[in-house]
XYZ file of C-alpha atoms in Angstrom:
550
model
C 109.738 136.667 118.966
C 111.600 135.685 117.134
C 112.791 137.311 114.248
C 114.031 135.124 110.447
C 117.198 135.749 108.995
C 117.433 134.061 105.857
C 121.430 133.584 105.862
C 122.373 132.319 109.609
C 124.470 129.524 107.217
C 127.882 131.549 107.516
C 125.848 135.368 106.216
C 125.451 133.088 102.963
C 122.341 132.242 100.762
C 124.071 128.992 99.302
C 124.960 127.314 102.128
C 121.690 128.152 104.735
C 119.709 127.182 100.454
C 121.849 123.985 101.107
C 121.406 123.776 104.443
C 117.096 123.997 104.622
C 116.479 121.758 101.465
C 118.727 119.511 103.787
C 114.333 118.622 104.727
C 112.438 117.988 102.219
C 115.594 116.341 100.438
C 114.606 114.119 102.927
C 111.400 113.340 102.276
C 111.326 112.418 98.121
C 114.588 110.205 99.331
C 112.692 107.873 101.835
C 109.009 108.384 99.155
C 110.699 108.208 95.845
C 113.602 106.357 96.216
C 113.345 104.105 99.315
C 109.763 104.007 99.610
C 108.594 103.971 103.323
C 105.754 105.145 102.978
C 103.954 108.970 103.273
C 103.390 109.022 106.700
C 107.119 108.072 108.578
C 108.077 109.675 105.555
C 106.244 112.483 106.974
C 107.334 112.568 110.665
C 111.045 111.993 110.534
C 111.099 115.286 107.840
C 109.049 117.382 110.314
C 111.825 116.127 112.617
C 114.900 116.922 110.564
C 113.287 120.848 109.717
C 112.342 121.017 113.743
C 116.538 119.673 113.919
C 117.263 122.716 110.677
C 115.282 125.631 112.442
C 116.250 124.980 115.964
C 119.160 124.463 115.216
C 120.767 126.526 112.974
C 118.342 129.305 112.304
C 118.502 129.910 116.212
C 114.088 129.633 116.440
C 112.994 128.750 120.032
C 112.313 125.731 120.870
C 108.624 126.654 121.937
C 107.811 129.395 118.800
C 109.489 126.033 116.739
C 106.791 123.452 117.678
C 103.948 125.392 117.853
C 104.585 126.485 113.956
C 104.791 122.908 114.066
C 101.683 122.216 115.705
C 99.435 125.407 113.118
C 100.671 124.032 110.412
C 98.863 120.048 111.202
C 96.189 121.928 112.499
C 95.395 123.433 108.891
C 96.011 119.786 107.489
C 92.608 118.996 110.074
C 91.210 122.260 109.138
C 90.298 122.406 105.871
C 91.820 120.347 104.384
C 91.616 116.855 105.643
C 87.837 117.885 106.689
C 87.176 118.123 103.418
C 88.544 114.418 102.514
C 86.861 112.344 105.048
C 84.019 114.215 103.979
C 83.859 113.036 100.507
C 85.455 110.020 101.497
C 82.429 109.536 103.572
C 80.055 109.966 99.973
C 81.144 107.983 98.337
C 81.139 105.123 100.605
C 77.629 105.540 101.546
C 76.696 105.449 97.212
C 78.723 102.058 98.183
C 76.982 101.176 100.940
C 73.544 101.502 98.766
C 75.263 99.619 96.041
C 74.022 102.778 93.170
C 77.611 102.574 92.347
C 77.640 100.091 90.541
C 74.559 101.746 88.435
C 76.806 105.080 88.392
C 79.760 102.588 86.830
C 77.327 100.598 84.500
C 76.523 104.575 83.188
C 79.704 105.728 82.522
C 80.506 101.984 80.512
C 77.011 103.935 78.187
C 78.251 106.425 77.614
C 81.533 104.895 76.755
C 83.097 101.429 78.028
C 86.646 102.344 76.897
C 87.922 102.987 80.118
C 90.678 105.509 78.572
C 87.419 107.671 77.305
C 86.272 107.697 81.481
C 89.718 108.204 82.109
C 89.047 111.502 80.315
C 85.968 112.092 81.329
C 85.875 111.159 85.010
C 89.690 112.284 85.953
C 89.932 115.231 83.820
C 86.509 116.693 82.962
C 84.748 115.576 86.477
C 88.001 116.331 88.203
C 88.643 120.076 87.039
C 85.181 120.269 87.810
C 86.004 119.436 91.360
C 89.219 122.070 91.663
C 86.459 124.958 90.786
C 84.119 124.202 93.037
C 86.371 123.343 95.638
C 90.566 122.771 95.420
C 91.965 121.754 98.701
C 92.537 117.303 97.417
C 88.253 116.871 96.424
C 89.452 116.424 92.582
C 92.266 113.697 93.818
C 90.148 112.063 96.492
C 86.817 111.607 94.795
C 87.402 110.816 91.303
C 90.094 108.637 92.092
C 87.088 106.505 94.636
C 85.197 106.852 91.084
C 87.934 105.795 88.511
C 88.707 102.655 91.387
C 84.473 101.604 90.620
C 84.652 101.728 88.074
C 87.490 98.550 87.712
C 90.646 100.581 87.144
C 93.651 99.300 89.218
C 94.913 101.720 92.148
C 98.097 101.745 91.662
C 96.981 103.689 87.888
C 93.876 104.990 89.094
C 96.317 106.906 91.875
C 98.024 108.103 89.155
C 95.406 109.280 86.830
C 93.897 111.466 89.221
C 96.966 112.849 90.707
C 97.930 113.573 87.265
C 94.266 114.873 85.872
C 94.684 117.372 88.473
C 96.849 119.954 87.232
C 95.888 122.852 84.478
C 92.482 123.408 86.786
C 94.192 123.926 89.634
C 95.949 127.664 89.572
C 91.783 128.186 88.601
C 90.880 126.389 91.561
C 87.883 126.725 94.285
C 87.022 129.863 91.596
C 90.160 131.449 92.473
C 91.886 130.890 94.739
C 95.332 130.954 93.678
C 94.502 134.055 91.632
C 92.633 136.109 93.021
C 95.620 135.332 95.904
C 98.294 135.775 94.458
C 97.602 139.824 93.827
C 96.528 140.002 96.790
C 100.708 138.900 98.220
C 101.203 141.270 94.749
C 99.752 143.900 94.570
C 98.923 143.383 91.136
C 95.232 143.174 89.740
C 93.532 139.679 89.675
C 92.890 140.117 86.928
C 95.039 140.619 85.002
C 97.550 137.655 86.080
C 94.739 135.955 86.163
C 94.499 136.162 81.877
C 98.313 135.052 82.077
C 98.274 132.666 83.657
C 95.133 131.959 81.290
C 97.366 132.350 78.451
C 100.159 130.193 80.289
C 97.796 126.441 81.278
C 95.718 125.808 78.455
C 98.772 125.083 76.815
C 99.109 122.244 79.874
C 95.442 121.930 79.649
C 95.932 120.619 75.514
C 98.310 117.542 76.824
C 97.036 116.388 79.717
C 94.694 114.505 78.701
C 96.543 112.817 76.304
C 98.706 111.735 79.149
C 96.066 110.233 80.702
C 95.016 107.442 77.308
C 98.769 107.002 77.808
C 99.194 106.401 81.652
C 96.297 103.444 80.619
C 97.466 101.713 77.588
C 100.613 103.613 76.751
C 101.153 103.689 73.000
C 97.505 101.863 72.338
C 95.811 104.934 73.940
C 97.606 107.381 72.074
C 96.841 105.578 68.827
C 94.202 104.239 69.471
C 92.210 106.935 71.904
C 93.949 110.286 70.548
C 90.817 112.092 69.188
C 89.128 112.154 72.022
C 91.999 113.262 74.111
C 92.921 116.404 71.406
C 88.774 116.969 71.508
C 88.657 116.874 75.428
C 92.618 119.375 75.508
C 91.911 121.692 72.714
C 88.472 122.470 73.826
C 89.398 122.792 77.390
C 92.781 125.167 76.950
C 89.941 127.358 74.220
C 87.350 127.790 77.348
C 89.910 128.816 79.598
C 91.654 131.120 77.854
C 88.652 132.000 76.833
C 87.272 132.695 79.708
C 90.042 134.071 82.290
C 91.302 136.970 80.064
C 87.221 137.498 78.399
C 85.112 136.475 80.913
C 85.488 135.957 84.637
C 88.371 134.538 86.353
C 86.738 132.754 88.923
C 84.832 130.828 86.666
C 87.645 129.914 84.307
C 87.517 126.315 85.259
C 84.082 125.589 86.396
C 83.000 126.334 82.003
C 85.972 124.262 81.176
C 84.992 121.496 82.373
C 81.838 122.133 81.004
C 82.795 122.642 77.614
C 85.038 120.067 77.980
C 82.892 117.030 79.393
C 80.277 117.990 76.755
C 82.234 117.744 73.676
C 83.612 114.748 74.646
C 80.012 113.405 75.146
C 78.534 114.655 71.073
C 81.800 112.956 70.096
C 81.989 109.424 71.244
C 78.105 109.786 70.435
C 79.476 109.028 66.657
C 82.744 107.924 67.050
C 84.431 105.542 68.996
C 88.313 104.073 69.375
C 88.586 100.934 67.389
C 88.865 98.873 70.148
C 87.239 99.082 73.590
C 90.523 98.632 76.627
C 88.969 97.249 79.957
C 91.431 96.853 82.358
C 90.685 92.891 82.177
C 88.120 92.974 83.904
C 89.100 94.128 86.980
C 87.382 93.799 90.432
C 88.015 97.467 92.306
C 89.321 96.692 95.415
C 87.248 97.902 99.319
C 87.432 100.376 99.885
C 86.876 102.453 104.220
C 83.777 99.516 104.154
C 83.026 98.868 100.895
C 83.556 99.507 97.312
C 81.353 98.345 93.536
C 82.682 94.496 94.633
C 80.162 93.309 90.926
C 81.530 90.244 89.700
C 83.092 91.646 85.938
C 80.330 89.208 84.541
C 77.402 90.387 86.040
C 78.852 93.947 85.383
C 78.611 93.303 81.272
C 75.180 92.202 81.459
C 74.240 94.199 83.380
C 75.543 97.327 80.919
C 73.219 95.761 77.751
C 70.870 95.850 80.035
C 70.613 99.664 81.493
C 69.289 100.076 85.008
C 65.944 102.306 85.313
C 65.716 105.426 84.736
C 65.021 106.584 88.253
C 67.929 104.491 89.467
C 70.676 105.469 86.998
C 69.613 109.598 88.483
C 69.725 108.647 92.251
C 73.837 107.011 91.014
C 73.765 110.367 89.779
C 72.563 112.871 93.111
C 74.736 112.433 95.390
C 77.491 114.085 92.539
C 74.742 116.391 91.774
C 73.357 117.683 94.916
C 77.611 118.321 96.273
C 77.514 120.843 92.243
C 74.415 122.558 93.732
C 75.235 123.098 96.997
C 79.683 124.288 96.034
C 77.686 126.408 92.980
C 75.419 127.957 96.460
C 77.687 128.964 98.314
C 79.223 130.809 95.825
C 76.835 133.180 95.095
C 77.402 135.956 96.570
C 74.781 136.976 99.258
C 74.625 133.583 100.982
C 79.340 132.825 100.634
C 78.999 136.423 102.587
C 76.277 135.577 105.045
C 78.221 131.785 105.653
C 81.248 134.037 106.238
C 80.653 135.533 109.286
C 81.325 132.073 110.643
C 84.974 132.627 110.325
C 87.514 133.463 112.661
C 90.216 135.072 111.735
C 93.122 135.011 115.194
C 97.073 134.403 115.810
C 97.766 131.398 116.932
C 98.763 131.130 120.090
C 101.820 131.076 121.658
C 103.461 131.716 118.808
C 105.157 135.445 118.036
C 107.546 135.975 114.330
C 108.583 138.684 112.103
C 109.689 138.361 108.906
C 113.216 139.939 107.579
C 112.448 142.836 106.999
C 110.322 143.035 110.485
C 107.160 143.560 108.890
C 104.934 139.953 110.708
C 104.542 136.294 109.172
C 101.201 136.113 107.485
C 101.264 131.903 108.328
C 101.547 132.866 111.895
C 96.822 133.781 111.363
C 94.738 130.450 111.508
C 91.085 131.081 109.631
C 88.547 128.672 111.050
C 86.066 129.230 108.053
C 83.599 126.850 109.591
C 81.134 127.489 106.952
C 82.763 128.634 103.515
C 85.069 125.508 103.304
C 84.486 123.356 100.885
C 84.938 120.488 103.476
C 81.068 121.981 105.795
C 79.877 122.216 101.901
C 80.880 118.660 101.727
C 78.911 117.238 104.944
C 75.970 119.061 103.738
C 75.926 117.607 100.171
C 76.299 113.740 102.534
C 73.721 114.346 104.460
C 71.407 115.665 101.566
C 73.318 112.490 100.012
C 71.864 110.528 103.060
C 68.021 111.710 101.914
C 68.575 111.084 98.570
C 69.934 106.961 99.039
C 67.780 105.923 101.871
C 70.840 105.664 103.745
C 70.002 105.433 107.373
C 71.824 106.989 110.539
C 73.300 104.200 112.169
C 74.225 102.854 108.446
C 75.585 106.563 107.322
C 77.757 106.988 111.385
C 79.002 103.592 110.233
C 80.030 104.953 107.036
C 82.029 107.951 108.738
C 83.409 106.371 111.577
C 85.140 103.316 109.210
C 85.886 106.106 106.474
C 88.365 107.654 109.803
C 89.356 104.185 110.467
C 91.374 104.077 106.764
C 91.671 107.591 106.094
C 94.248 107.444 109.638
C 97.273 107.054 108.036
C 96.569 109.911 105.706
C 95.705 112.057 108.416
C 98.780 111.385 110.156
C 100.672 112.131 106.742
C 99.235 115.383 106.315
C 98.988 117.016 109.310
C 103.319 115.924 109.353
C 103.377 117.140 106.475
C 101.667 120.467 106.879
C 103.305 120.694 110.153
C 106.684 120.610 108.159
C 105.354 123.222 105.569
C 104.654 125.666 108.955
C 107.749 124.974 110.101
C 109.378 125.950 107.747
C 108.249 129.017 106.065
C 107.971 130.507 109.694
C 111.808 129.627 110.094
C 112.438 130.932 107.269
C 113.825 128.615 105.636
C 112.149 128.406 102.333
C 112.040 131.991 101.734
C 115.712 130.491 102.257
C 115.315 128.812 99.280
C 113.277 131.601 97.513
C 115.547 133.878 97.446
C 118.314 132.586 96.971
C 116.952 131.280 93.521
C 116.300 135.479 92.275
C 119.328 135.825 92.894
C 119.873 134.083 89.356
C 119.970 136.559 87.446
C 118.378 137.118 83.956
C 117.659 132.696 84.313
C 115.202 133.579 87.135
C 112.943 133.113 83.948
C 113.378 129.570 84.784
C 113.671 128.758 87.757
C 110.851 131.230 88.689
C 108.190 128.075 87.537
C 110.286 125.806 89.493
C 110.474 128.072 92.675
C 105.811 127.400 92.779
C 106.261 123.763 92.055
C 107.849 123.903 94.934
C 105.970 126.102 97.171
C 102.762 123.346 96.560
C 105.229 120.226 96.295
C 106.310 121.369 99.770
C 102.374 123.231 101.167
C 100.572 120.775 98.716
C 98.494 124.159 97.070
C 98.714 125.727 95.248
C 97.314 129.125 97.467
C 99.817 128.405 99.984
C 102.957 128.765 97.503
C 101.456 132.045 96.121
C 101.276 133.480 99.356
C 104.907 132.387 100.123
C 106.704 132.969 96.888
C 103.835 135.541 94.656
C 105.550 138.723 96.459
C 109.235 137.907 96.060
C 108.486 136.652 92.471
C 107.619 139.513 91.875
C 111.012 141.672 93.515
C 113.053 139.745 91.281
C 111.310 140.428 88.231
C 112.046 144.291 89.123
C 115.696 143.573 89.457
C 116.189 141.572 86.536
C 113.991 143.436 84.580
C 110.948 140.842 83.675
C 107.592 140.990 83.605
C 106.555 141.166 87.423
C 102.963 139.650 85.738
C 104.503 136.900 83.721
C 106.676 136.267 86.805
C 104.064 136.117 89.454
C 101.287 134.229 86.927
C 104.625 131.826 86.804
C 104.713 131.114 90.277
C 100.939 129.512 89.869
C 101.952 128.407 86.329
C 104.289 125.693 88.076
C 102.414 125.329 90.959
C 100.073 123.731 89.592
C 102.989 120.788 88.384
C 103.933 120.333 91.858
C 100.864 119.435 93.326
C 100.524 115.763 91.798
C 103.928 115.017 94.267
C 102.621 116.585 97.169
C 102.802 114.923 99.653
C 99.647 115.394 101.393
C 98.027 114.846 98.551
C 100.104 111.106 97.324
C 98.384 110.280 100.847
C 94.868 111.784 99.825
C 95.764 108.896 96.413
C 96.302 106.239 97.974
C 93.429 106.426 100.788
C 91.213 106.980 98.572
C 92.728 103.870 95.957
C 93.211 101.318 99.637
C 97.659 101.851 98.649
C 98.316 103.221 102.088
C 101.706 102.267 103.016
C 102.395 102.838 98.564
C 102.736 106.074 98.463
C 106.382 105.900 97.592
C 105.013 103.946 94.283
C 102.416 106.404 93.652
C 105.212 109.251 93.695
C 107.510 107.402 90.953
C 104.617 106.641 89.402
C 103.918 110.271 88.679
C 107.637 111.457 89.375
C 108.673 111.784 85.707
C 105.242 113.687 84.722
C 105.078 116.760 87.118
C 109.242 117.015 86.059
C 108.542 116.441 82.104
C 105.547 118.991 81.752
C 107.189 121.499 84.345
C 109.731 120.999 81.811
C 107.478 122.375 79.225
C 106.172 125.643 81.690
C 109.869 126.317 81.539
C 110.118 126.991 78.290
C 106.872 128.543 77.757
C 107.359 131.154 80.482
C 111.471 131.469 79.361
C 109.587 132.749 75.617
C 107.617 134.795 77.107
C 110.110 136.859 78.851
C 111.279 137.022 75.132
C 110.944 138.994 72.226
C 109.806 135.327 70.460
C 106.123 135.230 73.025
C 106.304 138.508 74.623
C 103.378 139.352 72.806
C 100.788 137.447 75.287
C 102.352 138.908 78.432
C 99.004 141.192 78.834
């Protein structure tokens, strides 16, 4: 039995925190400064975290290794299980030529790639986040952008940046529900509070997306679309989370914003149409849309047959339908019978107070996992697109081969996260930050940001730091509801620099080994957005905006 110690170095939280942060610093330096491949950086950082756990925290070697194996298993299921099946569905549409049809169809809505980026990365990505979460939006929207002609690095940056504001309500508000469970506060109240923070962020995200695509020209020429999208999403997310249903916040917001954009572009188009200079998508996991630019333009001018357009959209309609059906109460309950929860064999740990460490328990949700539901959607896609079994198997095999480095990266990063969590390194960092007194209102979102950056999941970040946020709020006289919500709202911004999501994005766009380049593209945005959320939370903790706290 391993008993966590939070201040192992000279009984000082400060000094202990400095050492506990070393694995994270190594990871981000190797990725962002030295630009090492993510799978190498992750493996090295995992070794560093093991050394810190064993040498400084006194965690037995066997327990440390077992913590790493549990994290690696969680990295594969459910996270990689989702990504593999999502990209497999995409590869089948590529193999049948229907992604070319989809690409032309989107160009028919608006030939401007700045508008396409908003519709796909933000609106459609938000819907996927609402229904599935756990990396699905990044995997799917990145390959969709690639097929529409976006440069790979830009497509990855767009997918990651867009996957922010919707994250707190992702997977039918799983992060909020988890936050309520670990803090003992009502998830409806917490959801309402988050719904008064992330909508402010969502107003600006579409503007950032068009800036990423076309810099200042994008802002100047397409700001009406970006503003309409951001404002309608923000209003719908706020209204839904506060007055209708927390789990449905992103579903309604994504549909409302997409509808608003489509209606706007029917009566208004940018004065100058922007495209990536006729770029052709690269091969992704065994074949991608490779239609010559001239043929693409000619085919857009002469639309595909309605039947083929319907078949091109069918895989994504199937994904939505499958996920919605699986969220229906009785069906979800029935699927839940195939969920098995068990203590990770041989791993025994208690926290500093002698209580059970929740992360030593592994949940194997065979049927409720979004990855399994994506697999079902893939099987239905085979039927809809008339894909033969041998062709589908070849596509699956090429997908696994293409994702081999991403698989190593995600499993290594989750192993690192579990070693840091179970040994107490992450809690040391959080407890030290919680002792900041009144300044904690400023640090609270940063704590959530760190948690998501490490684990790749706002849900995991809330599990790690939710209760800590409430305890710190009580000690400093701040609102527990505000601080708990700030953990989730700040956490959504750590998603774009999480090594596991960087690996997913890199694999999706064919940039394996260049995760460091993607990291550098999005790091400035995560810092800028985080600063904005920190300022908002500080103002909400004072009389200036305290009226926003329910």
